[in-house]
Short mmCIF file of C-alpha atoms in Angstrom, two decimals:
data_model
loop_
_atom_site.label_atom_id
_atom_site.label_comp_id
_atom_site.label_asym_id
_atom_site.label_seq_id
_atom_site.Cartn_x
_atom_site.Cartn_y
_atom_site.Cartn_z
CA UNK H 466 120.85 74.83 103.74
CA UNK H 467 122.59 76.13 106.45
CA UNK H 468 120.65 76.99 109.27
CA UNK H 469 120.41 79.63 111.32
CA UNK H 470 121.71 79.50 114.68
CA UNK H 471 119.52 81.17 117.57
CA UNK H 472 116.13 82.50 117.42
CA UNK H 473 117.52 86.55 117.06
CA UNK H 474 116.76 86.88 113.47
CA UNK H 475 113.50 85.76 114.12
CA UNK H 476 113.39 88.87 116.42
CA UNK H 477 115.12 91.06 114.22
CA UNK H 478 112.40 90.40 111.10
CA UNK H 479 109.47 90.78 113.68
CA UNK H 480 110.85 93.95 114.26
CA UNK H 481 111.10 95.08 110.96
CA UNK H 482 107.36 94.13 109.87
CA UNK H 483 106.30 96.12 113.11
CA UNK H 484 107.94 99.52 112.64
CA UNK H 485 107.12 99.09 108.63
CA UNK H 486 103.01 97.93 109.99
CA UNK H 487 103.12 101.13 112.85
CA UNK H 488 104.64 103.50 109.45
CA UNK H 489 101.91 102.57 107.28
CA UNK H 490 99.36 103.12 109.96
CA UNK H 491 100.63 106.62 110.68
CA UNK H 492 100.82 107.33 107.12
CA UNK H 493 97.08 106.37 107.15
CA UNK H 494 95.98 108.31 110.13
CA UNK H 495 97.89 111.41 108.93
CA UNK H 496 96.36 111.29 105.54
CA UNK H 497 92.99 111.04 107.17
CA UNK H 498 93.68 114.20 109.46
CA UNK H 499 94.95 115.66 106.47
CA UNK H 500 98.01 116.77 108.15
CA UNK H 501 99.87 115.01 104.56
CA UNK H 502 100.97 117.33 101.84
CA UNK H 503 98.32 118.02 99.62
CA UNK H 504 100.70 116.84 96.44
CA UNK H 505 101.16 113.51 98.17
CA UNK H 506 98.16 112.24 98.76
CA UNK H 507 96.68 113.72 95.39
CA UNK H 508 99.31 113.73 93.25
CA UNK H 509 99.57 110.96 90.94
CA UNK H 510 102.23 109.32 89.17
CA UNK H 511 101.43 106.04 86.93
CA UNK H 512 97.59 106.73 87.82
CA UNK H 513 97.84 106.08 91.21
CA UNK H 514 98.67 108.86 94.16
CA UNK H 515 102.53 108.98 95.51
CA UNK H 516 101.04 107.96 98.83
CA UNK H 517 99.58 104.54 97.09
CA UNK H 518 102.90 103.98 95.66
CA UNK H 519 104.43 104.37 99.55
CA UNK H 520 101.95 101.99 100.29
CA UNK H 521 102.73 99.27 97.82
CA UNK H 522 106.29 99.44 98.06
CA UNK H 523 106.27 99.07 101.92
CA UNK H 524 103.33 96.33 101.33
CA UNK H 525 106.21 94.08 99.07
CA UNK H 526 109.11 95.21 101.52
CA UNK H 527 107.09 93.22 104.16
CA UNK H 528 106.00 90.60 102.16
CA UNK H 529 109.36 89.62 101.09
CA UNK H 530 110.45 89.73 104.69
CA UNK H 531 107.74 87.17 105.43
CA UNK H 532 108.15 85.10 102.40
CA UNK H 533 112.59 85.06 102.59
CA UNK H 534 112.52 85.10 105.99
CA UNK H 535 109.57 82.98 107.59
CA UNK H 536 108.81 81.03 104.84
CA UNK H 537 112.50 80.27 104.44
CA UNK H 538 112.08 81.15 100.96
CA UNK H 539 115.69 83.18 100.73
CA UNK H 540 117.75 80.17 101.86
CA UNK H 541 116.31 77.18 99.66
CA UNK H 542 118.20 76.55 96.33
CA UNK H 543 118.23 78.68 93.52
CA UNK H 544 116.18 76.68 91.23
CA UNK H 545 113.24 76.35 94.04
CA UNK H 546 113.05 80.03 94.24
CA UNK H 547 112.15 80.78 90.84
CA UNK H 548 109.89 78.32 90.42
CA UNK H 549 108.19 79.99 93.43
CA UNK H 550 108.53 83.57 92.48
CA UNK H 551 108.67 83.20 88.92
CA UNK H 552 105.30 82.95 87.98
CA UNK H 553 103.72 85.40 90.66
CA UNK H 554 106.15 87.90 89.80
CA UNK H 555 105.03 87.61 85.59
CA UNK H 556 101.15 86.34 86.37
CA UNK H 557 100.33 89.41 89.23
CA UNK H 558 101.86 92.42 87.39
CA UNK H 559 100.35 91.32 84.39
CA UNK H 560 97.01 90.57 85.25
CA UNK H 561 97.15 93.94 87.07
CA UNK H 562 97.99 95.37 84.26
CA UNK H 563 95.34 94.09 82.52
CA UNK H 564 92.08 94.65 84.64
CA UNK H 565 93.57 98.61 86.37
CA UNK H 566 94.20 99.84 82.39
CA UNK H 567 90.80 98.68 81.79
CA UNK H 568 89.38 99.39 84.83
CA UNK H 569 90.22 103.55 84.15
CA UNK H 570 87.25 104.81 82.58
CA UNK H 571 87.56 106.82 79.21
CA UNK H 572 85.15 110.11 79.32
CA UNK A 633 122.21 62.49 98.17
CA UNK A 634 124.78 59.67 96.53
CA UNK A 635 122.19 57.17 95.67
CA UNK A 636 122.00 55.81 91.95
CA UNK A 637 119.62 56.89 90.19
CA UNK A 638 118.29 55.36 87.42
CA UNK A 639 116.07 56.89 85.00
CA UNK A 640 113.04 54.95 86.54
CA UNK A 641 113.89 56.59 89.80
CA UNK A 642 113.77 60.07 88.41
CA UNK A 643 110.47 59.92 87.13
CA UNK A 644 108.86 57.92 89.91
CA UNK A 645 110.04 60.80 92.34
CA UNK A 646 113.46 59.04 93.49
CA UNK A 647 115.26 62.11 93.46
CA UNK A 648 114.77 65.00 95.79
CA UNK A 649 113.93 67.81 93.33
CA UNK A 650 115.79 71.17 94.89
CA UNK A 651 116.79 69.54 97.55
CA UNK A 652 113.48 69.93 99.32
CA UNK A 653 111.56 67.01 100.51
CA UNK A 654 108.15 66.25 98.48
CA UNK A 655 105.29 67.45 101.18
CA UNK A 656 107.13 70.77 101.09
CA UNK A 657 107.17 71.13 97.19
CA UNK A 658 103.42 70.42 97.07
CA UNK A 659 102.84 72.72 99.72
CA UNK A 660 104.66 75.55 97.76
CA UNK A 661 103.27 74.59 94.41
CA UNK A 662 99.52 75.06 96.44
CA UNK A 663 100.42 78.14 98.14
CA UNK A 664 101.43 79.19 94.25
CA UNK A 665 98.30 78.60 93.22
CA UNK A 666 96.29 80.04 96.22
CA UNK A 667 98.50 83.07 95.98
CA UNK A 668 97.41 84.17 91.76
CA UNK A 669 93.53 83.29 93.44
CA UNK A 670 94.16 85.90 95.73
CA UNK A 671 95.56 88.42 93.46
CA UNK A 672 92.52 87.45 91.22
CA UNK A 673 90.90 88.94 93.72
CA UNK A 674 92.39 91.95 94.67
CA UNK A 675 92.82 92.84 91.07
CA UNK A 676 89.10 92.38 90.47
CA UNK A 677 89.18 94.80 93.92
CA UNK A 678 90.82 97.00 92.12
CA UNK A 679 89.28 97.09 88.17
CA UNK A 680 85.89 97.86 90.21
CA UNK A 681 87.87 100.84 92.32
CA UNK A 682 89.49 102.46 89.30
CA UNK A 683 86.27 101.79 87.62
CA UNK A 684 83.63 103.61 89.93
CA UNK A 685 86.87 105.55 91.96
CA UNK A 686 84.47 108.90 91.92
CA UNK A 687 81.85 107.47 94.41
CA UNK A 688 83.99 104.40 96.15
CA UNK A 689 83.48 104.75 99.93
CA UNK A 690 87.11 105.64 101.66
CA UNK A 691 88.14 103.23 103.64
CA UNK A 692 89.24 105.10 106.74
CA UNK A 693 85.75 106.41 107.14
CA UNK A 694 84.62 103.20 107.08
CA UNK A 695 86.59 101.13 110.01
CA UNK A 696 87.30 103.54 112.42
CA UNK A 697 85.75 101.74 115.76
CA UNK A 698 87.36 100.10 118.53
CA UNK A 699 85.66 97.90 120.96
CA UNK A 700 84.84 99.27 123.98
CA UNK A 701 86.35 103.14 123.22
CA UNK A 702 84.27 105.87 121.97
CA UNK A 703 84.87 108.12 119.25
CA UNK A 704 86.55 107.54 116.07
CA UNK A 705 89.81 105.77 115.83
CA UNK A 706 90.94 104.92 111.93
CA UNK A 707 92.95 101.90 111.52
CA UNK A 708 93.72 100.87 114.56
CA UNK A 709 91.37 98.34 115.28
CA UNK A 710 93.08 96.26 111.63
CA UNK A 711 96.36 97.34 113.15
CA UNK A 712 95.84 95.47 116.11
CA UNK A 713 94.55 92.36 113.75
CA UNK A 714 97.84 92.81 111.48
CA UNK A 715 99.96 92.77 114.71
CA UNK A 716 98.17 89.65 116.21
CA UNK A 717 98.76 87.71 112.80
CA UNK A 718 102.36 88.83 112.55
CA UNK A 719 102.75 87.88 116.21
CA UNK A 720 101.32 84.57 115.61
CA UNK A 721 104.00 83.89 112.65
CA UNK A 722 106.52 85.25 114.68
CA UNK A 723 105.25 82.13 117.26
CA UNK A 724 105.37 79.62 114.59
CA UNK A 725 108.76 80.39 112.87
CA UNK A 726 109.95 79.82 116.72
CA UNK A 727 107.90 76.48 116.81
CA UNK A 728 109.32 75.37 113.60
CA UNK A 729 113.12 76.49 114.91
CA UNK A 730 112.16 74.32 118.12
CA UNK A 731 111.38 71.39 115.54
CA UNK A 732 114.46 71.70 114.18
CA UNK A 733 116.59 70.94 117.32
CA UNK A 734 113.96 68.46 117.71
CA UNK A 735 112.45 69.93 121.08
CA UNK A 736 109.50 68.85 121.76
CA UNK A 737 108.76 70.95 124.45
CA UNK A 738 109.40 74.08 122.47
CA UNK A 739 107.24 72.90 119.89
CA UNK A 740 104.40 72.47 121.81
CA UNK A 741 104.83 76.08 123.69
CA UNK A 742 105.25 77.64 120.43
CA UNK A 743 102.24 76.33 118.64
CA UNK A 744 100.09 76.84 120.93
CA UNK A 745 100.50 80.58 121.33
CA UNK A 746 99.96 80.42 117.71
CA UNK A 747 96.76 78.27 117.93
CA UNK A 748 95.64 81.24 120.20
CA UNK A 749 96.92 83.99 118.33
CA UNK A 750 94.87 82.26 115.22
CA UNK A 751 92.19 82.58 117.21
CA UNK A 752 91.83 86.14 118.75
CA UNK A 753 92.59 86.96 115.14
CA UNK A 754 89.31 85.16 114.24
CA UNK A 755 87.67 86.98 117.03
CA UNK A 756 88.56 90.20 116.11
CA UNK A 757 87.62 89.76 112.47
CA UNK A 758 84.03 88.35 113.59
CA UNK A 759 83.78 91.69 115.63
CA UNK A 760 84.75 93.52 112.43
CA UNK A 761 82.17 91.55 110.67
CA UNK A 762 79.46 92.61 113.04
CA UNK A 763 80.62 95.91 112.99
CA UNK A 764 80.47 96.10 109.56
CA UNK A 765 76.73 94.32 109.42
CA UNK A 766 74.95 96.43 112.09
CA UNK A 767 76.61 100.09 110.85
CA UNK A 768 77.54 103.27 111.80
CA UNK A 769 75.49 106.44 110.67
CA UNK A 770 72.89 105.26 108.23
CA UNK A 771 72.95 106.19 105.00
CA UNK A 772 69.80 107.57 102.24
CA UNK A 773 69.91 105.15 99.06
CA UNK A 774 68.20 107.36 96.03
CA UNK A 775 66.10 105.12 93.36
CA UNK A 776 69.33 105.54 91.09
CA UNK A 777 71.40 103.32 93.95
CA UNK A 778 73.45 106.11 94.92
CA UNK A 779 73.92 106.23 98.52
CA UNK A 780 74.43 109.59 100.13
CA UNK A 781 75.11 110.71 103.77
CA UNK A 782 73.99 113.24 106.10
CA UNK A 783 76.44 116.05 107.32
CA UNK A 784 76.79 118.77 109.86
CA UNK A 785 77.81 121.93 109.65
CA UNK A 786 81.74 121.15 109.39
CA UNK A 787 80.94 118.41 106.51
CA UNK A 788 81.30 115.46 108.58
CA UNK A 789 78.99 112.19 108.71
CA UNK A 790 76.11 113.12 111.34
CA UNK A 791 74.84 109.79 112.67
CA UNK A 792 70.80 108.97 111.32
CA UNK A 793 70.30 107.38 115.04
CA UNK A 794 71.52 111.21 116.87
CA UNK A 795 68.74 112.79 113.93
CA UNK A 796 66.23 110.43 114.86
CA UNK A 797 66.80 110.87 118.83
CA UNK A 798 67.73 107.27 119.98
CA UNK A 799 70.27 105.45 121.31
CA UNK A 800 71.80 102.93 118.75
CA UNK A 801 72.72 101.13 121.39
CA UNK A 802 69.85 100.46 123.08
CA UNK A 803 69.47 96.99 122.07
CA UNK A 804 66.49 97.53 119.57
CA UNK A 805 66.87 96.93 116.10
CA UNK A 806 66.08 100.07 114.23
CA UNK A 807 64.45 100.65 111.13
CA UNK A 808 63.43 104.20 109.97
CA UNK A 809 60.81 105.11 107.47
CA UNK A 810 62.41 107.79 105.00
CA UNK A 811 59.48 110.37 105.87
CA UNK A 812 60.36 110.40 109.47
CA UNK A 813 64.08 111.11 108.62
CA UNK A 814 62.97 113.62 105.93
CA UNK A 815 60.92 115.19 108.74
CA UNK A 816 63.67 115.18 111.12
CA UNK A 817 66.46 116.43 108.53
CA UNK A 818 63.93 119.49 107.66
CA UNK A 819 64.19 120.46 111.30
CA UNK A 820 67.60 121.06 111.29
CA UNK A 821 68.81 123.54 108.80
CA UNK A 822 72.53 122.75 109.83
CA UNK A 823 72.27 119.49 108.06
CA UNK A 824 73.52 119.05 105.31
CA UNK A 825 73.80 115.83 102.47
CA UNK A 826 76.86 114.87 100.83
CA UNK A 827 76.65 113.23 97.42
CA UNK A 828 78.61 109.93 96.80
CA UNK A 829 80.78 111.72 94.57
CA UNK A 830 81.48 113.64 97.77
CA UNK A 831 80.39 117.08 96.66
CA UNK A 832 78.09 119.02 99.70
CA UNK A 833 74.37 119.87 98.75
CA UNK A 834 73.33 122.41 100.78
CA UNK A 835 70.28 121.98 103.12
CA UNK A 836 67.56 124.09 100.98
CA UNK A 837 68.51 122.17 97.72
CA UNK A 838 68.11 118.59 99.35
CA UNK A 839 64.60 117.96 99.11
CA UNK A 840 64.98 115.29 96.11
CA UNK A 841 66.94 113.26 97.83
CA UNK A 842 63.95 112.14 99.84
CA UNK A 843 62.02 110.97 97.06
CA UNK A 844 61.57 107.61 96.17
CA UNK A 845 64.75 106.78 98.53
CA UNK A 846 64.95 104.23 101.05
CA UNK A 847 67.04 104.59 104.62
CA UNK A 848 69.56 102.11 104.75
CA UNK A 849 71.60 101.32 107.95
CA UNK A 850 74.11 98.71 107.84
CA UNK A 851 76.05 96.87 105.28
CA UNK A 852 74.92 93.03 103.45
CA UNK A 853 75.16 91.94 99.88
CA UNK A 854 71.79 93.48 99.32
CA UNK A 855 72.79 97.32 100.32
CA UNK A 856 75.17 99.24 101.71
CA UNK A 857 75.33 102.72 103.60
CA UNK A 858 79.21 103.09 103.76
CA UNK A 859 78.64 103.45 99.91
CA UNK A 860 79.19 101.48 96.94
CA UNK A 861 77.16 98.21 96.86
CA UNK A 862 80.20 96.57 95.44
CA UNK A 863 82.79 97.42 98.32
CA UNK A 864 80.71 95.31 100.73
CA UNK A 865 80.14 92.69 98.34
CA UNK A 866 84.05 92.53 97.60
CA UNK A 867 84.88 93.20 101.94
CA UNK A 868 82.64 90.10 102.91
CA UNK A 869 84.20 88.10 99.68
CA UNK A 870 87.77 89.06 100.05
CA UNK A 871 88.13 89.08 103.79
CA UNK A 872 85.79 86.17 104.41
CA UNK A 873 87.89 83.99 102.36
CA UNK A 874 90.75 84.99 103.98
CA UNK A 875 89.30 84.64 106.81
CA UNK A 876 88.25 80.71 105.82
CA UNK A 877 92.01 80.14 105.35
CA UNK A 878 92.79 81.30 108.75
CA UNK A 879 89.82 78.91 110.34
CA UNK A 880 92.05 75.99 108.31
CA UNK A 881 94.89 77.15 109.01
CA UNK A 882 93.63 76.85 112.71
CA UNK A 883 91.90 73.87 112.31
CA UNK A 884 95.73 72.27 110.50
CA UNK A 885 97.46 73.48 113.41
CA UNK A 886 95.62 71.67 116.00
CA UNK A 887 95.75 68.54 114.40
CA UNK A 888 99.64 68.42 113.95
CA UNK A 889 99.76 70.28 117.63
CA UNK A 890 98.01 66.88 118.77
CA UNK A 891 100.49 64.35 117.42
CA UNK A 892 103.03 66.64 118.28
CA UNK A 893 101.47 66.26 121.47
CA UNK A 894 101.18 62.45 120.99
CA UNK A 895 104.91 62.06 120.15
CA UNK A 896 103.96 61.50 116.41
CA UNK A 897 106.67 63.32 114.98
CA UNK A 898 109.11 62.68 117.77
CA UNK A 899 108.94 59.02 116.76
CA UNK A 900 109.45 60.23 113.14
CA UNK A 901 112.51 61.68 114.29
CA UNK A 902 112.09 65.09 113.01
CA UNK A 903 109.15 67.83 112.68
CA UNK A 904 108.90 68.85 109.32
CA UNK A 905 105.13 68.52 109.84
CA UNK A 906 105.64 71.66 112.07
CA UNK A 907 106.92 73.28 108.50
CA UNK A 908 104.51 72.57 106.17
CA UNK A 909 101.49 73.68 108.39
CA UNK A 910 104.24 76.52 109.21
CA UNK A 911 104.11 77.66 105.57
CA UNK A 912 100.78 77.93 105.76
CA UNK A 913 100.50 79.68 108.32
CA UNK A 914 102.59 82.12 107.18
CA UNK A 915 101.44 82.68 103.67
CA UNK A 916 97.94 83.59 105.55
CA UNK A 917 99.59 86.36 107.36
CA UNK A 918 101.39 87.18 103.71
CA UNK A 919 97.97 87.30 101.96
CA UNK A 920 96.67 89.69 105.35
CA UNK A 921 99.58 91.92 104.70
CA UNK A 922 97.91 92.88 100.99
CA UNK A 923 94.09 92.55 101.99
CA UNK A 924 95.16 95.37 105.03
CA UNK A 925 97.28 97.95 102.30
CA UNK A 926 94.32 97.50 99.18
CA UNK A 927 91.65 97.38 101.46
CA UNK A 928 92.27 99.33 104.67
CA UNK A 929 95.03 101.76 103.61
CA UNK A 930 95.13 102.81 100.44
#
């Protein structure tokens, strides 16, 4: 593993789960004034809204930021990564799956 | 790695398995493991949401207080938390770059701000706790264990204490019997109660609600007034176990700060000590960055 020289991409990855943290918080705040448009917050693709969806994606942008970045994740060998991500990447979505399709009650 | 291994070697561990040393590899396969628990959980959060998604309490109606400033202020108290424990990984990557160049001094500067960051994170989420215990408004719970709310004119949550006339702040703990809040709500014709399917019963029409209901204020596993008995039963689960992994995660880092202290790993001749309680650290701050979207935001 090479490593990297110099603490700035420490810096720059901070940076990047603050703006995408502050986003997610205005997001928030705006949907509670209402001030969102009324499609996005209510509209709903997949069963959940287009604002959840903003949500999640952001959620797994920062969480790959931590887990590549902090964790070191993105610069250990191939093999050690997919035995990492691997099974959280089948297991989560799955069991997701599994317990929201349920979870959706049938009138 | 040019040793020769043997077959013998192999399977007793003699070879470095993805080039990572063992204590690192057991620390990942853990934080595997602690990672599906987690989702367990949120997806469990989440069958019960979708399940009862009519009458589940929104969550920025819930934690809007900051300590010490009036009014209502959604989110930004958790913002604050998720900044502290993103600040505090921020301070360990650093302390784990220091260990890599083998300064000590770094190392000890580092993981200490993160020992403190660990802890005003703590702080903050005891506050939240307490929040959460003592209340906001007050709530009426009907005999069928819906909880409903009282509201004003505009449709927003008017506080059971301001009907009742007293301070909630005064220090006392406050009970109300529901006849004295039925009398007070029949005073005010501007009052209204809102269902916890969030549909508006007008003033004139509420006079069931008072029967065979009980006031609750606060939030345990026993009732609830932001709502839903099971949203408090899943907040104290879900963020009280995270919470448990950040007291560890404190408690780990002060151990390994003191032999780093000590001159432990200096002896050693490297800090990958520093990394494992690093990873951690970090995957705490990972599993924060989910509980704040499923449970704050969305």
């Amino acid at each position: 593993m090479a490593e990297q020289s110099g603490t700035w991409w420490i810096w720059r990855v901070f940076w990047i789960l603050l703006f995408v943290t502050a986003f997610e918080v205005l997001l928030g705040i705006l949907k509670v004034n209402e001030s969102l448009p009324e499609s996005f917050v209510h509209g709903t693709f997949l069963g959940l809204a287009w604002l959840t969806h903003v949500f999640i994606i952001l959620t797994i942008i920062k969480a790959a930021y931590i887990v590549m970045e902090f964790m070191h994740l993105g610069h250990e060998v191939k093999g050690l990564k997919l035995t990492i991500l691997l099974p959280c990447v089948i297991l989560i979505p799955y069991l997701l799956f599994i317990l929201l399709t349920e979870g959706v009650m049938m009138v | 790695m040019s040793e020769n291994l043997s077959k013998d070697s192999i399977w007793n561990g003699g070879k470095r398995p993805f080039v990572s040393s063992y204590g690192k590899l057991m620390m990942w396969f853990f934080l595997i493991s602690d990672a599906l628990t987690f989702s367990g959980f949120l997806a469990a959060y989440g069958f019960m949401r979708f399940r009862n998604a009519e009458i589940w309490p929104v969550p920025e109606d819930v934690f809007t207080h900051f300590p010490f400033l009036q009014g209502e202020h959604p989110l930004l108290f958790v913002a604050l938390m998720t900044f502290i424990l993103i600040m505090s990984s921020v301070t360990m990557v650093l302390a784990v770059n220091a260990g890599n160049k083998n300064n000590k001094k770094g190392v000890v500067l580092w993981m200490a701000l993160t020992i403190v960051g660990g802890i005003t994170f703590l702080g903050s989420q005891a506050w939240e706790w307490g929040h959460f215990i003592h209340g906001d408004k007050g709530a009426i719970k009907l005999s069928s264990h819906e909880v409903v709310h009282v509201v004003d004119a505009d449709h927003k949550l008017y506080s059971l204490y301001d009907l009742m006339n007293v301070d909630k702040y005064d220090g006392t703990d406050h009970q109300f019997l529901i006849e004295e809040v039925e009398t007070a709500f029949n005073a005010r014709p501007d009052l209204h109660i809102k269902r916890a399917d969030r549909t508006i019963v007008p003033h004139q029409e509420s006079e069931e609600f008072f029967e065979n209901s009980q006031v609750v204020l606060g939030a345990n596993l026993t009732h609830n007034e932001y709502g839903h008995q099971l949203f408090a039963d899943f907040f104290y689960f879900i963020t009280g176990f995270h919470g448990f992994h950040v007291f560890s995660g404190v408690v780990l880092l002060i151990i390994i700060f003191v032999n780093v202290l000590k001159g432990t790993y200096e002896r050693r001749g490297h800090y990958e000590m520093v990394e494992k309680v690093g990873l951690y650290w970090h995957f705490v701050d990972l599993v924060w960055v989910f509980v704040f979207t499923f449970f704050y935001l969305v």
